Coordinates of C-alpha atoms and ligand atoms in Angstrom, one line a residue:
M20 CA 42.1 -78.3 -89.7
I21 CA 39.5 -80.5 -88.1
R22 CA 36.4 -78.6 -87.0
A23 CA 35.3 -79.1 -83.4
R24 CA 32.0 -80.9 -82.9
V25 CA 29.0 -78.7 -82.3
R26 CA 26.5 -79.8 -79.6
V27 CA 23.0 -78.8 -80.5
V28 CA 20.3 -79.3 -77.9
L29 CA 16.8 -79.8 -79.3
A30 CA 14.5 -78.5 -76.6
G31 CA 11.0 -79.9 -77.0
A32 CA 9.7 -82.7 -79.2
G33 CA 7.4 -80.6 -81.3
H34 CA 6.5 -81.3 -84.9
A35 CA 9.7 -79.9 -86.3
H36 CA 12.1 -81.6 -83.9
L37 CA 10.4 -84.9 -84.3
L38 CA 11.2 -84.6 -88.1
V39 CA 14.7 -83.3 -87.5
L40 CA 15.5 -86.5 -85.6
K41 CA 15.2 -88.3 -88.9
H42 CA 18.1 -86.1 -90.2
A43 CA 20.4 -87.2 -87.4
G44 CA 22.7 -89.0 -89.8
A45 CA 23.2 -85.9 -91.9
L46 CA 23.8 -83.8 -88.7
R47 CA 26.4 -86.1 -87.4
A48 CA 28.1 -86.1 -90.8
A49 CA 28.3 -82.3 -90.5
R50 CA 30.0 -82.7 -87.0
V51 CA 26.8 -81.8 -85.1
E52 CA 25.9 -83.8 -82.0
P53 CA 22.1 -83.4 -81.4
I54 CA 20.6 -84.1 -78.0
L55 CA 16.9 -84.1 -77.4
V56 CA 15.3 -82.8 -74.1
A57 CA 11.6 -83.3 -73.9
P58 CA 8.8 -85.0 -72.0
P59 CA 8.5 -88.7 -72.9
T60 CA 5.1 -88.5 -74.7
F61 CA 4.2 -86.3 -77.6
H62 CA 0.5 -85.5 -77.8
Y63 CA -0.4 -84.9 -81.4
S64 CA -2.8 -81.9 -81.6
G65 CA -4.3 -82.9 -85.0
L66 CA -6.0 -85.9 -83.3
A67 CA -6.6 -84.4 -79.9
T68 CA -10.2 -83.6 -80.5
A69 CA -10.8 -87.0 -82.1
V70 CA -9.7 -88.5 -78.8
L71 CA -11.8 -86.0 -76.8
S72 CA -14.9 -86.9 -78.7
G73 CA -14.3 -90.6 -78.4
A74 CA -13.9 -91.1 -82.2
L75 CA -10.3 -92.5 -81.6
P76 CA -8.7 -94.2 -78.6
P77 CA -6.1 -92.1 -76.7
G78 CA -3.1 -94.1 -77.9
R79 CA -3.7 -93.0 -81.5
A80 CA -2.7 -89.4 -80.7
M81 CA 0.4 -90.2 -78.6
L82 CA 3.9 -90.9 -79.7
D83 CA 6.8 -92.4 -77.7
V84 CA 9.5 -89.8 -77.9
C85 CA 12.2 -92.0 -76.4
A86 CA 11.6 -94.7 -79.0
L87 CA 11.9 -92.3 -81.9
A88 CA 15.1 -90.7 -80.6
S89 CA 16.7 -94.0 -79.9
R90 CA 15.8 -95.4 -83.4
C91 CA 17.4 -92.2 -84.8
G92 CA 20.5 -92.6 -82.6
V93 CA 19.9 -89.3 -80.8
P94 CA 20.7 -89.1 -77.1
Y95 CA 17.5 -88.2 -75.2
L96 CA 16.8 -86.7 -71.8
P97 CA 13.2 -87.0 -70.5
A98 CA 13.0 -83.6 -69.0
E99 CA 11.9 -80.0 -69.7
V100 CA 14.1 -77.0 -70.1
V101 CA 13.1 -74.7 -67.2
A102 CA 15.7 -71.9 -67.6
V103 CA 18.5 -70.8 -69.9
D104 CA 21.8 -69.2 -69.0
R105 CA 22.7 -67.8 -72.3
G106 CA 26.0 -66.2 -71.1
A107 CA 27.3 -69.6 -69.9
R108 CA 25.5 -71.4 -72.7
R109 CA 23.8 -73.8 -70.2
L110 CA 20.3 -75.1 -69.9
H111 CA 18.7 -75.9 -66.5
L112 CA 16.5 -78.9 -66.7
S113 CA 13.4 -80.0 -64.7
D114 CA 15.3 -83.0 -63.3
G115 CA 17.9 -80.7 -61.8
Q116 CA 20.6 -81.4 -64.4
D117 CA 22.5 -78.6 -66.2
L118 CA 23.3 -79.1 -69.9
A119 CA 25.9 -77.2 -71.9
Y120 CA 25.2 -76.3 -75.5
D121 CA 26.9 -74.7 -78.5
A122 CA 23.5 -74.0 -80.0
V123 CA 19.9 -74.6 -78.8
S124 CA 16.7 -75.0 -80.8
F125 CA 13.3 -74.5 -79.2
N126 CA 10.2 -76.3 -80.4
I127 CA 8.3 -76.3 -77.2
G128 CA 4.8 -75.4 -78.5
S129 CA 2.4 -73.1 -76.6
V130 CA 0.3 -72.9 -73.5
T131 CA -3.2 -71.5 -73.1
G132 CA -3.2 -67.7 -73.2
A133 CA -4.5 -64.9 -71.1
G134 CA -7.8 -65.7 -69.4
S135 CA -7.1 -69.4 -68.6
D136 CA -6.1 -68.3 -65.1
L137 CA -9.4 -66.4 -64.7
P138 CA -9.3 -65.2 -61.1
G139 CA -11.8 -66.8 -58.7
E140 CA -12.6 -69.9 -56.7
G141 CA -13.8 -73.4 -57.5
E142 CA -10.7 -75.3 -58.5
G143 CA -11.0 -78.7 -60.0
E144 CA -13.6 -78.0 -62.7
V145 CA -11.4 -75.9 -65.0
W146 CA -9.8 -77.7 -67.8
P147 CA -7.6 -75.5 -70.1
V148 CA -7.1 -76.9 -73.7
K149 CA -3.3 -76.8 -73.3
P150 CA -1.3 -78.7 -72.4
L151 CA -2.9 -81.4 -74.6
S152 CA -2.0 -84.0 -71.9
G153 CA -4.7 -82.3 -69.7
L154 CA -7.5 -83.2 -72.1
A155 CA -7.2 -86.9 -71.0
G156 CA -8.4 -85.6 -67.5
L157 CA -11.2 -83.7 -69.0
R158 CA -12.4 -86.7 -71.0
A159 CA -12.2 -88.9 -67.9
R160 CA -14.2 -86.3 -65.9
L161 CA -16.8 -86.1 -68.7
D162 CA -17.0 -89.9 -69.0
A163 CA -17.7 -90.1 -65.2
S164 CA -20.8 -87.9 -65.6
L165 CA -21.9 -89.7 -68.7
A166 CA -21.7 -93.1 -66.8
D167 CA -24.2 -91.6 -64.4
R168 CA -26.4 -90.6 -67.4
V169 CA -25.7 -86.9 -66.7
S170 CA -24.9 -84.5 -69.5
P171 CA -22.9 -81.8 -67.6
S172 CA -23.2 -78.1 -68.5
I173 CA -20.0 -77.3 -70.3
L174 CA -18.8 -73.7 -70.9
V175 CA -16.0 -73.2 -73.4
A176 CA -14.4 -69.8 -73.0
G177 CA -12.9 -68.7 -76.3
G178 CA -14.4 -68.0 -79.7
G179 CA -11.4 -69.0 -81.9
P180 CA -11.2 -72.2 -84.0
T181 CA -9.9 -74.1 -81.0
G182 CA -12.8 -73.1 -78.8
F183 CA -15.3 -74.1 -81.5
E184 CA -13.5 -77.4 -82.2
V185 CA -13.2 -78.4 -78.6
A186 CA -16.9 -77.5 -77.9
A187 CA -17.9 -79.7 -80.8
A188 CA -15.7 -82.5 -79.7
L189 CA -17.1 -82.5 -76.2
A190 CA -20.7 -82.4 -77.6
G191 CA -19.7 -85.4 -79.8
R192 CA -18.6 -87.3 -76.7
V193 CA -22.0 -86.6 -75.0
E194 CA -23.9 -87.6 -78.2
R195 CA -21.9 -90.9 -78.4
A196 CA -23.3 -91.7 -74.9
G197 CA -26.8 -91.2 -76.2
L198 CA -27.4 -87.9 -74.3
S199 CA -28.1 -84.3 -75.4
P200 CA -25.1 -81.9 -75.2
R201 CA -25.4 -78.8 -73.0
V202 CA -22.5 -76.9 -74.4
Q203 CA -22.0 -73.1 -74.6
I204 CA -19.2 -71.1 -76.3
L205 CA -18.4 -67.8 -74.6
R206 CA -16.8 -65.5 -77.1
R207 CA -15.7 -61.9 -76.9
S208 CA -16.9 -60.9 -80.3
T209 CA -18.3 -62.2 -83.5
P210 CA -15.8 -64.7 -84.9
D211 CA -14.0 -63.7 -88.1
W212 CA -11.4 -66.5 -88.5
A213 CA -13.3 -68.0 -91.4
P214 CA -15.5 -66.7 -94.3
R215 CA -18.8 -65.3 -93.0
R216 CA -20.9 -68.0 -94.8
A217 CA -18.8 -70.8 -93.4
L218 CA -19.2 -69.5 -89.9
A219 CA -22.9 -69.1 -90.4
R220 CA -23.2 -72.7 -91.6
L221 CA -21.0 -73.9 -88.7
S222 CA -23.0 -72.0 -86.1
A223 CA -26.3 -73.4 -87.5
A224 CA -24.9 -76.9 -87.5
L225 CA -23.7 -76.5 -83.9
Q226 CA -26.9 -75.0 -82.7
R227 CA -28.9 -78.0 -84.0
R228 CA -26.7 -80.1 -81.7
G229 CA -27.3 -78.0 -78.7
I230 CA -24.0 -76.0 -78.8
L231 CA -24.9 -72.4 -78.2
Q232 CA -22.9 -69.2 -78.4
T233 CA -22.9 -66.2 -76.1
S234 CA -21.0 -62.9 -76.4
G235 CA -19.4 -61.5 -73.4
E236 CA -16.2 -61.1 -71.4
A237 CA -15.5 -63.4 -68.4
A238 CA -14.5 -61.3 -65.4
V239 CA -14.5 -63.6 -62.3
R240 CA -14.9 -67.4 -61.8
R241 CA -17.0 -68.5 -58.9
P242 CA -17.9 -72.0 -57.9
G243 CA -20.2 -73.3 -60.7
E244 CA -20.5 -70.0 -62.6
V245 CA -18.6 -67.3 -64.4
L246 CA -19.5 -63.7 -63.8
L247 CA -19.3 -61.6 -67.0
S248 CA -18.1 -58.0 -67.1
D249 CA -21.7 -56.9 -67.9
G250 CA -23.1 -58.4 -64.7
R251 CA -24.6 -61.6 -66.3
T252 CA -23.6 -65.0 -64.9
L253 CA -23.2 -68.2 -66.9
P254 CA -23.5 -71.5 -64.9
F255 CA -21.2 -74.4 -65.6
D256 CA -20.2 -77.8 -64.4
L257 CA -17.1 -77.9 -66.5
L258 CA -15.2 -74.7 -67.7
V259 CA -12.8 -75.1 -70.6
P260 CA -10.6 -72.1 -71.3
A261 CA -9.6 -71.9 -74.9
T262 CA -8.5 -68.3 -74.8
G263 CA -5.7 -68.3 -77.4
L264 CA -2.2 -69.7 -77.2
R265 CA 1.0 -68.1 -76.0
A266 CA 4.6 -69.2 -75.8
P267 CA 5.8 -71.0 -72.6
D268 CA 7.4 -68.7 -69.9
V269 CA 10.9 -70.0 -70.7
I270 CA 10.8 -68.1 -74.0
A271 CA 10.1 -64.7 -72.4
D272 CA 12.8 -65.5 -69.8
L273 CA 15.5 -65.8 -72.6
G274 CA 15.8 -62.0 -72.6
L275 CA 15.7 -61.9 -76.4
P276 CA 13.3 -59.9 -78.6
L277 CA 9.8 -61.2 -78.7
S278 CA 6.9 -60.7 -81.1
G279 CA 3.9 -58.6 -79.9
D280 CA 2.2 -61.8 -78.8
G281 CA 5.1 -63.0 -76.7
R282 CA 6.7 -65.5 -79.1
L283 CA 10.5 -65.5 -79.8
A284 CA 11.1 -63.3 -82.8
V285 CA 13.4 -65.1 -85.3
A286 CA 15.0 -64.3 -88.6
P287 CA 14.1 -66.4 -91.7
T288 CA 17.1 -68.6 -90.8
L289 CA 15.1 -69.5 -87.7
Q290 CA 17.7 -67.8 -85.4
S291 CA 17.2 -65.0 -82.9
P292 CA 18.8 -62.0 -84.5
E293 CA 20.4 -61.1 -81.2
D294 CA 21.7 -64.5 -80.4
P295 CA 22.4 -66.7 -83.5
R296 CA 23.0 -69.7 -81.2
V297 CA 19.3 -69.7 -80.3
F298 CA 16.9 -71.2 -82.9
A299 CA 13.2 -71.6 -82.5
V300 CA 10.3 -73.0 -84.6
G301 CA 6.6 -73.8 -84.3
D302 CA 4.2 -72.1 -81.9
C303 CA 6.9 -70.7 -79.6
A304 CA 8.4 -68.6 -82.4
V305 CA 7.5 -66.1 -85.1
I306 CA 9.5 -65.1 -88.1
T307 CA 9.6 -61.3 -88.0
G308 CA 7.5 -59.9 -90.9
S309 CA 5.8 -63.3 -91.5
P310 CA 3.4 -63.8 -88.6
R311 CA 1.3 -67.0 -88.7
P312 CA -1.3 -68.4 -86.4
A313 CA -0.5 -71.4 -84.2
A314 CA -0.7 -74.5 -86.4
G315 CA 1.4 -77.6 -86.6
V316 CA 1.9 -77.2 -90.4
F317 CA 4.5 -74.4 -89.9
G318 CA 6.7 -76.6 -87.7
V319 CA 6.4 -79.4 -90.2
R320 CA 7.4 -77.2 -93.2
A321 CA 10.3 -75.5 -91.2
A322 CA 11.8 -78.9 -90.2
P323 CA 14.0 -79.5 -93.3
I324 CA 15.3 -75.9 -93.2
L325 CA 16.0 -76.2 -89.5
A326 CA 17.9 -79.5 -90.1
R327 CA 19.9 -78.0 -92.9
N328 CA 20.8 -74.9 -90.9
L329 CA 21.9 -76.9 -87.8
A330 CA 24.1 -79.0 -90.1
A331 CA 25.4 -75.8 -91.6
L332 CA 26.6 -74.7 -88.1
G333 CA 28.8 -77.8 -87.9
A334 CA 30.0 -77.7 -91.5
G335 CA 30.7 -74.0 -91.5
R336 CA 28.3 -73.4 -94.4
R337 CA 25.9 -70.5 -95.0
L338 CA 22.5 -70.8 -93.5
T339 CA 19.3 -70.9 -95.7
T340 CA 16.0 -69.2 -95.1
Y341 CA 12.5 -70.3 -94.6
A342 CA 9.4 -68.5 -95.9
P343 CA 6.2 -69.8 -94.4
Q344 CA 3.4 -70.3 -96.9
S345 CA 0.7 -67.6 -97.1
R346 CA -2.1 -70.0 -97.5
W347 CA -2.6 -73.2 -95.5
L348 CA -5.2 -75.9 -95.0
S349 CA -6.8 -76.3 -91.6
I350 CA -9.6 -78.6 -90.8
L351 CA -11.7 -78.6 -87.7
D352 CA -13.0 -82.0 -86.4
L353 CA -16.6 -81.3 -85.4
G354 CA -16.9 -84.5 -83.3
D355 CA -19.9 -85.9 -85.2
G356 CA -18.2 -87.3 -88.3
T357 CA -18.0 -84.0 -90.1
G358 CA -15.3 -81.4 -90.4
L359 CA -14.9 -77.8 -91.5
A360 CA -12.0 -77.4 -94.0
L361 CA -10.5 -73.9 -94.5
R362 CA -7.9 -72.6 -96.9
G363 CA -7.8 -68.9 -97.5
R364 CA -11.4 -67.9 -98.6
L365 CA -12.2 -71.5 -99.6
W366 CA -14.1 -73.7 -97.3
S367 CA -16.1 -77.0 -97.1
L368 CA -18.2 -78.4 -94.4
G369 CA -19.1 -82.1 -94.2
R370 CA -17.9 -85.6 -94.0
G371 CA -15.4 -85.3 -96.8
A372 CA -13.5 -82.6 -94.9
L373 CA -13.1 -84.8 -91.9
M374 CA -12.1 -87.8 -94.0
L375 CA -9.3 -85.7 -95.5
K376 CA -8.2 -84.5 -92.0
R377 CA -8.0 -88.1 -90.7
R378 CA -6.0 -89.2 -93.7
L379 CA -3.5 -86.4 -93.2
D380 CA -3.2 -86.6 -89.4
L381 CA -3.0 -90.4 -89.2
G382 CA -0.5 -90.3 -92.0
F383 CA 1.7 -87.9 -90.1
V384 CA 1.6 -89.6 -86.7
D385 CA 1.7 -93.2 -88.1
G386 CA 4.8 -92.2 -90.2
L387 CA 6.6 -91.1 -87.1
R388 CA 5.4 -94.2 -85.3
A389 CA 6.8 -96.5 -88.0
A390 CA 10.1 -94.6 -87.9
S391 CA 10.3 -95.2 -84.1
G392 CA 9.5 -98.9 -84.4
E393 CA 6.6 -98.4 -82.0
V394 CA 3.8 -100.9 -82.3
L395 CA 0.3 -99.6 -81.4
E396 CA -1.8 -101.8 -79.2
D397 CA -5.4 -100.7 -79.4
Ligands
FAD21 C1 -7.4 -78.8 -78.8 C2 -6.5 -78.4 -79.9 C3 -6.6 -78.9 -81.2 C4 -5.7 -78.4 -82.1 N1 -5.8 -79.0 -83.4 C5 -4.9 -78.6 -84.3 C6 -5.0 -79.2 -85.6 O1 -5.8 -80.0 -85.9 N2 -4.0 -78.8 -86.5 C7 -3.1 -77.9 -86.2 O2 -2.2 -77.6 -87.1 N3 -3.0 -77.3 -85.0 C8 -3.9 -77.7 -84.1 N4 -3.8 -77.1 -82.8 C9 -2.7 -76.1 -82.6 C10 -1.5 -76.9 -82.2 O3 -1.6 -77.4 -80.9 C11 -0.2 -76.2 -82.3 O4 -0.2 -75.2 -83.3 C12 0.9 -77.2 -82.6 O5 0.8 -78.3 -81.8 C13 2.2 -76.5 -82.4 O6 3.2 -77.4 -82.8 P1 4.6 -77.2 -82.2 O7 5.5 -78.1 -83.0 O8 5.0 -75.8 -82.1 O9 4.6 -77.7 -80.7 P2 3.8 -78.9 -80.0 O10 3.3 -79.9 -81.0 O11 2.9 -78.4 -79.0 O12 5.0 -79.7 -79.2 C14 5.8 -79.0 -78.3 C15 6.5 -80.1 -77.5 O13 7.4 -79.5 -76.6 C16 7.3 -80.1 -75.3 N5 7.7 -79.0 -74.3 C17 7.0 -78.0 -73.8 N6 7.7 -77.3 -73.0 C18 8.9 -77.8 -72.9 C19 10.1 -77.4 -72.3 N7 10.2 -76.4 -71.5 N8 11.2 -78.2 -72.5 C20 11.2 -79.3 -73.3 N9 10.1 -79.7 -73.9 C21 9.0 -78.9 -73.8 C22 5.9 -80.5 -75.2 O14 5.7 -81.5 -74.2 C23 5.5 -80.9 -76.6 O15 5.8 -82.3 -76.8 C24 -4.7 -77.5 -81.8 C25 -4.6 -77.0 -80.5 C26 -5.5 -77.4 -79.6 C27 -5.4 -76.8 -78.2

């Protein structure tokens, strides 16, 4: 008996799906027809702060999704999935189309978490760190001030690694213009996302560059200032919410079990246990029992397992399981030619850390660019 073809919609061109595209031949051989639905440009997070600080031109962190899909022979729709009818197995797309699926895999990343929509007035000067495409607007806004020789007062709300990295990148941009940064990080509590000595060294290095830290809880945003819950106010010209990451709304709307932080709960096969036709990887998902922070590396490592499991659907084989590593390397780009590398309790702050980060990140994105045949014009 000839098996029917299985249509698998890849929703989102995140790290894992970009790599799954390279397995398109194996998928087709297993009678799987992949279709990619995603916005046309992939913004690579590993280089986002390098672009923000002006260390790299914007094109270095972007990838042409259509070119890669086309090189891999995968049909591509430049749209977003806005809703899912799991009963009818149909996806509703942002361009008004409906798309039927036999299985769907989500790799749609994350959006800025609670607090980015801080109630208040004064639109126009609030620049959340996600989506990453929005950082181009922030950089243009900052550059406009710097062109007038003004170093704006920047308030970054969020004391996680992203808040620190973005604050340092923005300061780096101001320093490149020959001005002194006026950057403040508003954090709820004392950071604990790195060893204490690493955080002390980092804070001292940032302070020397004019990047200060304040503890407090933002309550209301008013034009040009944030009112804290203890009654203090913090003035700003630019407010940058970096208040954690959460899954996009379409994930909650699936009606499937979520993790405590709102990501799709999946089994080690990367499927929802309540609907095995729904797969998810990267920031929008969490493997029950193996929670991990938002980082591109988990999507990268899950990619071969996802490709194998999607092929197994078509070939009628057993699915395999993915166990995310318990230690991983993360490196913050501090915008001044240095970086902070972290792996478990190990850390290193300095130029070597940033050199390693650039080598890894440029290697990843340039590898995909070569596969897509895209030629970069700087
Ligand atoms: C400023 C900043 C710097 C960061 N630096 C790093 C770093 O150096 N290293 C690191 O590991 N992590 C970093 N992160 C975290 C990182 O952004 C995420 O962990 C990582 O990008 C997640 O990868 P992903 O594959 O899940 O999704 P993403 O890489 O975010 O890709 C998701 C894709 O899905 C698309 N999409 C979204 N919604 C839909 C939809 N409804 N339908 C179809 N497509 C959709 C998006 O356009 C996007 O292309 C950083 C985050 C920020 C904010």
